[in-house]
Short mmCIF file of C-alpha atoms in Angstrom, two decimals:
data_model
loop_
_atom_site.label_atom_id
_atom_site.label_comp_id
_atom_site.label_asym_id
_atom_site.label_seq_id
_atom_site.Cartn_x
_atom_site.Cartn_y
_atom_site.Cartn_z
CA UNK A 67 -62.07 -30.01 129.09
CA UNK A 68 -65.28 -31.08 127.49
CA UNK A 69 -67.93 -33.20 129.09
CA UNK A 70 -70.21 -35.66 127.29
CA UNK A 71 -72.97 -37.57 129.06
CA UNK A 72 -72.80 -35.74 132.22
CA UNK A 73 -74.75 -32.18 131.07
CA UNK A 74 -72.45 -28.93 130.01
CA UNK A 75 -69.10 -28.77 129.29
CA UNK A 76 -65.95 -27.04 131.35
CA UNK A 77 -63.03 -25.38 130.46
CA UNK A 78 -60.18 -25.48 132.46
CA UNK A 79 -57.43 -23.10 132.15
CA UNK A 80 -54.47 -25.91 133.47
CA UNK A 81 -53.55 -29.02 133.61
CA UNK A 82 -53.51 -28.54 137.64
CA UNK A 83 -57.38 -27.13 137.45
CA UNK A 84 -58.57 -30.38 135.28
CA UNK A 85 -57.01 -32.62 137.66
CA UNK A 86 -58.70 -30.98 140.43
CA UNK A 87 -61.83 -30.86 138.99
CA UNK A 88 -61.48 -34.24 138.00
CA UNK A 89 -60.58 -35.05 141.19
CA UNK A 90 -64.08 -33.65 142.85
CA UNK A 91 -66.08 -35.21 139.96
CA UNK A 92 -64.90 -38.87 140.91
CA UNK A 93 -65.73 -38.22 144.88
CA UNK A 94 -62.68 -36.87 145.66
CA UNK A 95 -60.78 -39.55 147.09
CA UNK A 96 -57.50 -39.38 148.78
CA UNK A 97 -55.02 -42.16 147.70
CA UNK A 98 -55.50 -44.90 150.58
CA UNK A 99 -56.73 -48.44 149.65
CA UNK A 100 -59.91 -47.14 151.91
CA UNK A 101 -62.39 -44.12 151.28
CA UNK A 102 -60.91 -41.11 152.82
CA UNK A 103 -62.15 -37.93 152.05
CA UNK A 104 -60.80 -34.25 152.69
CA UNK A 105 -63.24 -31.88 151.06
CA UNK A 106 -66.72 -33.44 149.83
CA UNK A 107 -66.64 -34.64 146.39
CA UNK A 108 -69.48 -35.25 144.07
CA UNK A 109 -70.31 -38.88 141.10
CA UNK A 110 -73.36 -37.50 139.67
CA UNK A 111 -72.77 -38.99 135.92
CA UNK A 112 -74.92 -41.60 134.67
CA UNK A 113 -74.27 -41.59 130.49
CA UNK A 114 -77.12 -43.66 128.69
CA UNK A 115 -74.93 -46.18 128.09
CA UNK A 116 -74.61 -46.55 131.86
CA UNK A 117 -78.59 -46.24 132.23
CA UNK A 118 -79.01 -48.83 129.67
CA UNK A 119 -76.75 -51.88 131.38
CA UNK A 120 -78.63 -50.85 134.50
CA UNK A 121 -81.88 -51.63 132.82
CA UNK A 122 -80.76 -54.75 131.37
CA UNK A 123 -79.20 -56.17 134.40
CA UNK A 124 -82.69 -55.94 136.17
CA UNK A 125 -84.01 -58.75 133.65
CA UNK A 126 -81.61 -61.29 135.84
CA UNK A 127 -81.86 -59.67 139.40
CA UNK A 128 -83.04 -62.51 141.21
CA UNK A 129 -80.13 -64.89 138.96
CA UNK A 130 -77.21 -62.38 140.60
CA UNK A 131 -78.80 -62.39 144.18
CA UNK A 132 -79.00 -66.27 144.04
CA UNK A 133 -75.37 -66.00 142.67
CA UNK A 134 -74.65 -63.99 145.13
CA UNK A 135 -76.41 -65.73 148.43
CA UNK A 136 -74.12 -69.11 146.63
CA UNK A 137 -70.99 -67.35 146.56
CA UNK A 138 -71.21 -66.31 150.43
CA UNK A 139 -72.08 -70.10 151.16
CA UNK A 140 -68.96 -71.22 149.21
CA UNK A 141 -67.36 -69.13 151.61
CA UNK A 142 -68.90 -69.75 154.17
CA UNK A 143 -68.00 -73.58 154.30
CA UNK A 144 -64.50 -73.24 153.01
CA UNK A 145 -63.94 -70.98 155.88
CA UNK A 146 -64.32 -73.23 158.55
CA UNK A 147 -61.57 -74.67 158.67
CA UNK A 148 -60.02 -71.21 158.71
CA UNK A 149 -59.42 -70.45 162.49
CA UNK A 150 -59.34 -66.54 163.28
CA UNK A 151 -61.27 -65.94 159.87
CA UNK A 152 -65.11 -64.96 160.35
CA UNK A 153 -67.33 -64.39 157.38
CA UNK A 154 -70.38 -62.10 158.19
CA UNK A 155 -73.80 -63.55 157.69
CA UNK A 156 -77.13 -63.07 158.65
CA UNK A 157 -77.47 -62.66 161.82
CA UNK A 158 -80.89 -64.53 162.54
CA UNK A 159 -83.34 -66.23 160.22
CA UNK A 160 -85.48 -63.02 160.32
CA UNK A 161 -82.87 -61.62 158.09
CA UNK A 162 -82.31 -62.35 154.18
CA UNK A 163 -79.06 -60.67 152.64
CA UNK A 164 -78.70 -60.51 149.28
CA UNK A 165 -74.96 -60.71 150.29
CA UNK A 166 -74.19 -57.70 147.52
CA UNK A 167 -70.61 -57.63 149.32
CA UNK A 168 -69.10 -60.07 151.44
CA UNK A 169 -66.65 -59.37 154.28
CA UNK A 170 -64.94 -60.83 156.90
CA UNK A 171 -63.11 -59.90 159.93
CA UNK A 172 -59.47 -61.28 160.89
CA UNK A 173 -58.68 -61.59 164.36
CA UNK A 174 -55.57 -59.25 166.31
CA UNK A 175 -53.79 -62.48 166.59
CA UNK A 176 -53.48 -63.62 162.89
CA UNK A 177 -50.47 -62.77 161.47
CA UNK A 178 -49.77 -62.59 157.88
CA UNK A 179 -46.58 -62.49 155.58
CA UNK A 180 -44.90 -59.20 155.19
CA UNK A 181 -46.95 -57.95 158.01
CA UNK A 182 -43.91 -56.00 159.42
CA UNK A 183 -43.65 -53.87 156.44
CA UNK A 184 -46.41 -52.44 156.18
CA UNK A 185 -47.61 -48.70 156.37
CA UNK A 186 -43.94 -47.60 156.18
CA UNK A 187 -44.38 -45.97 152.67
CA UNK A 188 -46.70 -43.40 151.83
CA UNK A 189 -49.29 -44.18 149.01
CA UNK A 190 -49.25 -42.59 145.52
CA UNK A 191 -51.62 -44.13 142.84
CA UNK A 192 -54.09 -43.13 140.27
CA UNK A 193 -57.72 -43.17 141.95
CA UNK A 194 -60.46 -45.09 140.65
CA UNK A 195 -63.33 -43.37 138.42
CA UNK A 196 -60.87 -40.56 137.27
CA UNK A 197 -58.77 -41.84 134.83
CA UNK A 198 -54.98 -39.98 134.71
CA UNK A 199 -56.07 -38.22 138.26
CA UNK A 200 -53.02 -39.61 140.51
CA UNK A 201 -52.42 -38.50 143.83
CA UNK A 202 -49.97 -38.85 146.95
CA UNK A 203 -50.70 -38.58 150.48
CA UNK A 204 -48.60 -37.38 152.70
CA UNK A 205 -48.40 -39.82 155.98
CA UNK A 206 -48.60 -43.43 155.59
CA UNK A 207 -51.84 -43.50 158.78
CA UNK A 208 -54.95 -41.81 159.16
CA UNK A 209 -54.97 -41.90 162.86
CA UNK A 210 -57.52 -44.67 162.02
CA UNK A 211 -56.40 -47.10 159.81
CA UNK A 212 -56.95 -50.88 159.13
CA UNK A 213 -54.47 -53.01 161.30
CA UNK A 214 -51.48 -54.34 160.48
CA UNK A 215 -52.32 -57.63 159.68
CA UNK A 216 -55.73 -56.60 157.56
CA UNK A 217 -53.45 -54.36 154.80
CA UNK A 218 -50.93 -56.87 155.17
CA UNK A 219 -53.29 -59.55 153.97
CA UNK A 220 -55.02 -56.67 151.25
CA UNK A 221 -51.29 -56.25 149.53
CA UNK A 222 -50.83 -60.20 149.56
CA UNK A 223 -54.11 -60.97 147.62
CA UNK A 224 -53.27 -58.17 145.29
CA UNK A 225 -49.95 -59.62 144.66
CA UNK A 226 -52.08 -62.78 143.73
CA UNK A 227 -53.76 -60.84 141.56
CA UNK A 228 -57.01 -60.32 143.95
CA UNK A 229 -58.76 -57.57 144.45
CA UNK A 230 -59.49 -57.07 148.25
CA UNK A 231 -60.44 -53.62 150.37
CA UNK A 232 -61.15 -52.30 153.42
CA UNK A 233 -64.54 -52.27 154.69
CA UNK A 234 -65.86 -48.42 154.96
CA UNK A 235 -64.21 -46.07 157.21
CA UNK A 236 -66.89 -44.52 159.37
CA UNK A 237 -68.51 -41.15 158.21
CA UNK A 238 -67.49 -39.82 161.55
CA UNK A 239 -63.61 -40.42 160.97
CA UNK A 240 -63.56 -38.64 157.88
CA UNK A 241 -61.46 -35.29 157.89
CA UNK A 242 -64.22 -33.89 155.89
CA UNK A 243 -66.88 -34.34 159.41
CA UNK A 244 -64.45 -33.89 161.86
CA UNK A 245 -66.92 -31.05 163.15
CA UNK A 246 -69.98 -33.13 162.66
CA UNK A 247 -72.16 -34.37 165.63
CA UNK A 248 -71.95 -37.86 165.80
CA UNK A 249 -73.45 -40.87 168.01
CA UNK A 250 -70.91 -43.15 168.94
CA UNK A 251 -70.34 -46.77 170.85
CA UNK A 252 -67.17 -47.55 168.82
CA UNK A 253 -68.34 -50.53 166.70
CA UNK A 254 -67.70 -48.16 163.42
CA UNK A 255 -64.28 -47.96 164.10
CA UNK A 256 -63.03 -51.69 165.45
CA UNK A 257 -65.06 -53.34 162.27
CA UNK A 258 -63.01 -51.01 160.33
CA UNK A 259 -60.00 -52.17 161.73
CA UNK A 260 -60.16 -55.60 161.46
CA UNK A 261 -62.42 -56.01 158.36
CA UNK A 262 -61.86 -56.67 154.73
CA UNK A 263 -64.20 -56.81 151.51
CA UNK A 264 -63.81 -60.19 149.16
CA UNK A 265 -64.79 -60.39 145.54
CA UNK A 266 -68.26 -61.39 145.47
CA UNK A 267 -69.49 -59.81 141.37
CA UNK A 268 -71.63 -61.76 139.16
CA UNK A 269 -68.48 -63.17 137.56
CA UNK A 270 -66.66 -64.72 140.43
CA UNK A 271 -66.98 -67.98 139.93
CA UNK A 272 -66.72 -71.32 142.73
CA UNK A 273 -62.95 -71.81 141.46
CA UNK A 274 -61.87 -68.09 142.03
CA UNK A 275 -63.51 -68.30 145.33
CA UNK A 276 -61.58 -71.35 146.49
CA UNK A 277 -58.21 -69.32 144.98
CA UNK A 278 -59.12 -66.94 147.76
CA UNK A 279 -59.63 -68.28 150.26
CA UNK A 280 -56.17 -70.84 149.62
CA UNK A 281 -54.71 -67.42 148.87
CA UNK A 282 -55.62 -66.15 152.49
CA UNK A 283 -54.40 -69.30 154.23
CA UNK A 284 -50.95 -69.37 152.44
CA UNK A 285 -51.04 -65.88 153.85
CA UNK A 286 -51.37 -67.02 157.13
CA UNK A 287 -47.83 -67.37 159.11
CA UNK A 288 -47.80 -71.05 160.89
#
């Protein structure tokens, strides 16, 4: 396998070693709809093709934050009437998000269609960031996992053709720092649980968002 962009070149002797390498070049990811990792994995490439967007998209910062801040107040109101649905937002007017991602947190006692069949197969897919890299796990939980109702709710937008994912499972979960020494009070782990990330790009416009969010209540069982 040849690199170009990233600095050097490698040759692989397999099929198996290119995948694997491939594998720890794209942050070696297991295949769960959340970041799990089992050895540490590395993204260092930046072509100058990559560089150059990245330059051009800081001519119209402050247009994608205001986007941004407007999309999270679309939310926001559209959400109210949304019982057991609560968008995060600042959490005093000493702070000033630029609401890069926005996420919400369902409640235990929301229950959404399909809910019961859930985490009963285990996950094989192709992983993001490494293209023709697919892998399979091997148990359907983590031990830690998003409840049932969250990746019940995930698998429903993406059968409406929305993107949705968990919010980050903590560093200290991850088989890869198992040994680590970590500070705990358990908020980590029941965000994880019961959170979920909603589009919120440049490019999501006021109609997609109110697709969502009548997505997420024709989720919700009456």
């Amino acid at each position: 396998m040849i690199t170009t962009s990233g600095g050097g070149a490698l040759i692989c002797g397999s099929l198996e070693e290119k995948n694997r390498v491939k594998w720890y070049a794209t942050q070696a990811r297991e295949a769960y709809p959340f970041y799990q990792h089992e050895a540490i994995g590395y993204n260092y490439r930046l072509s100058n093709i990559s560089a150059g967007i990245g330059r051009g998209q800081m001519f119209v910062l402050d247009e994608h934050i205001a986007h941004h801040r407007h999309i999270k107040d679309l939310y926001k109101e559209l959400f109210k009437e949304v019982p057991g649905i609560e968008l995060h937002d600042n959490p005093g007017p000493e702070y000033d998000s630029n609401f890069w991602l926005n996420t919400v947190t369902i409640d235990p006692s929301i229950r959404i269609k399909g809910q019961e069949n859930v985490y009963k197969e285990t996950v094989t897919c192709a992983l993001g960031g490494a293209p023709g890299i697919v892998r399979q796990v091997k148990k359907s939980r983590t031990g830690c996992d998003p409840a049932d109702n969250v990746e019940a709710l995930r698998l429903y937008l993406a059968g409406a053709g929305i993107e949705a994912r968990p919010l980050w499972k903590p560093m200290h979960l991850q088989p890869v720092y198992k040994d680590a020494p970590a500070y705990l009070n358990g908020v980590s782990e029941s965000l994880f649980k019961v959170g979920i990330c909603l589009p919120s790009g440049p490019l999501v416009t006021d109609d997609d968002v109110r697709y969502i969010v009548d997505t997420i209540v024709e989720a919700i069982e009456k």
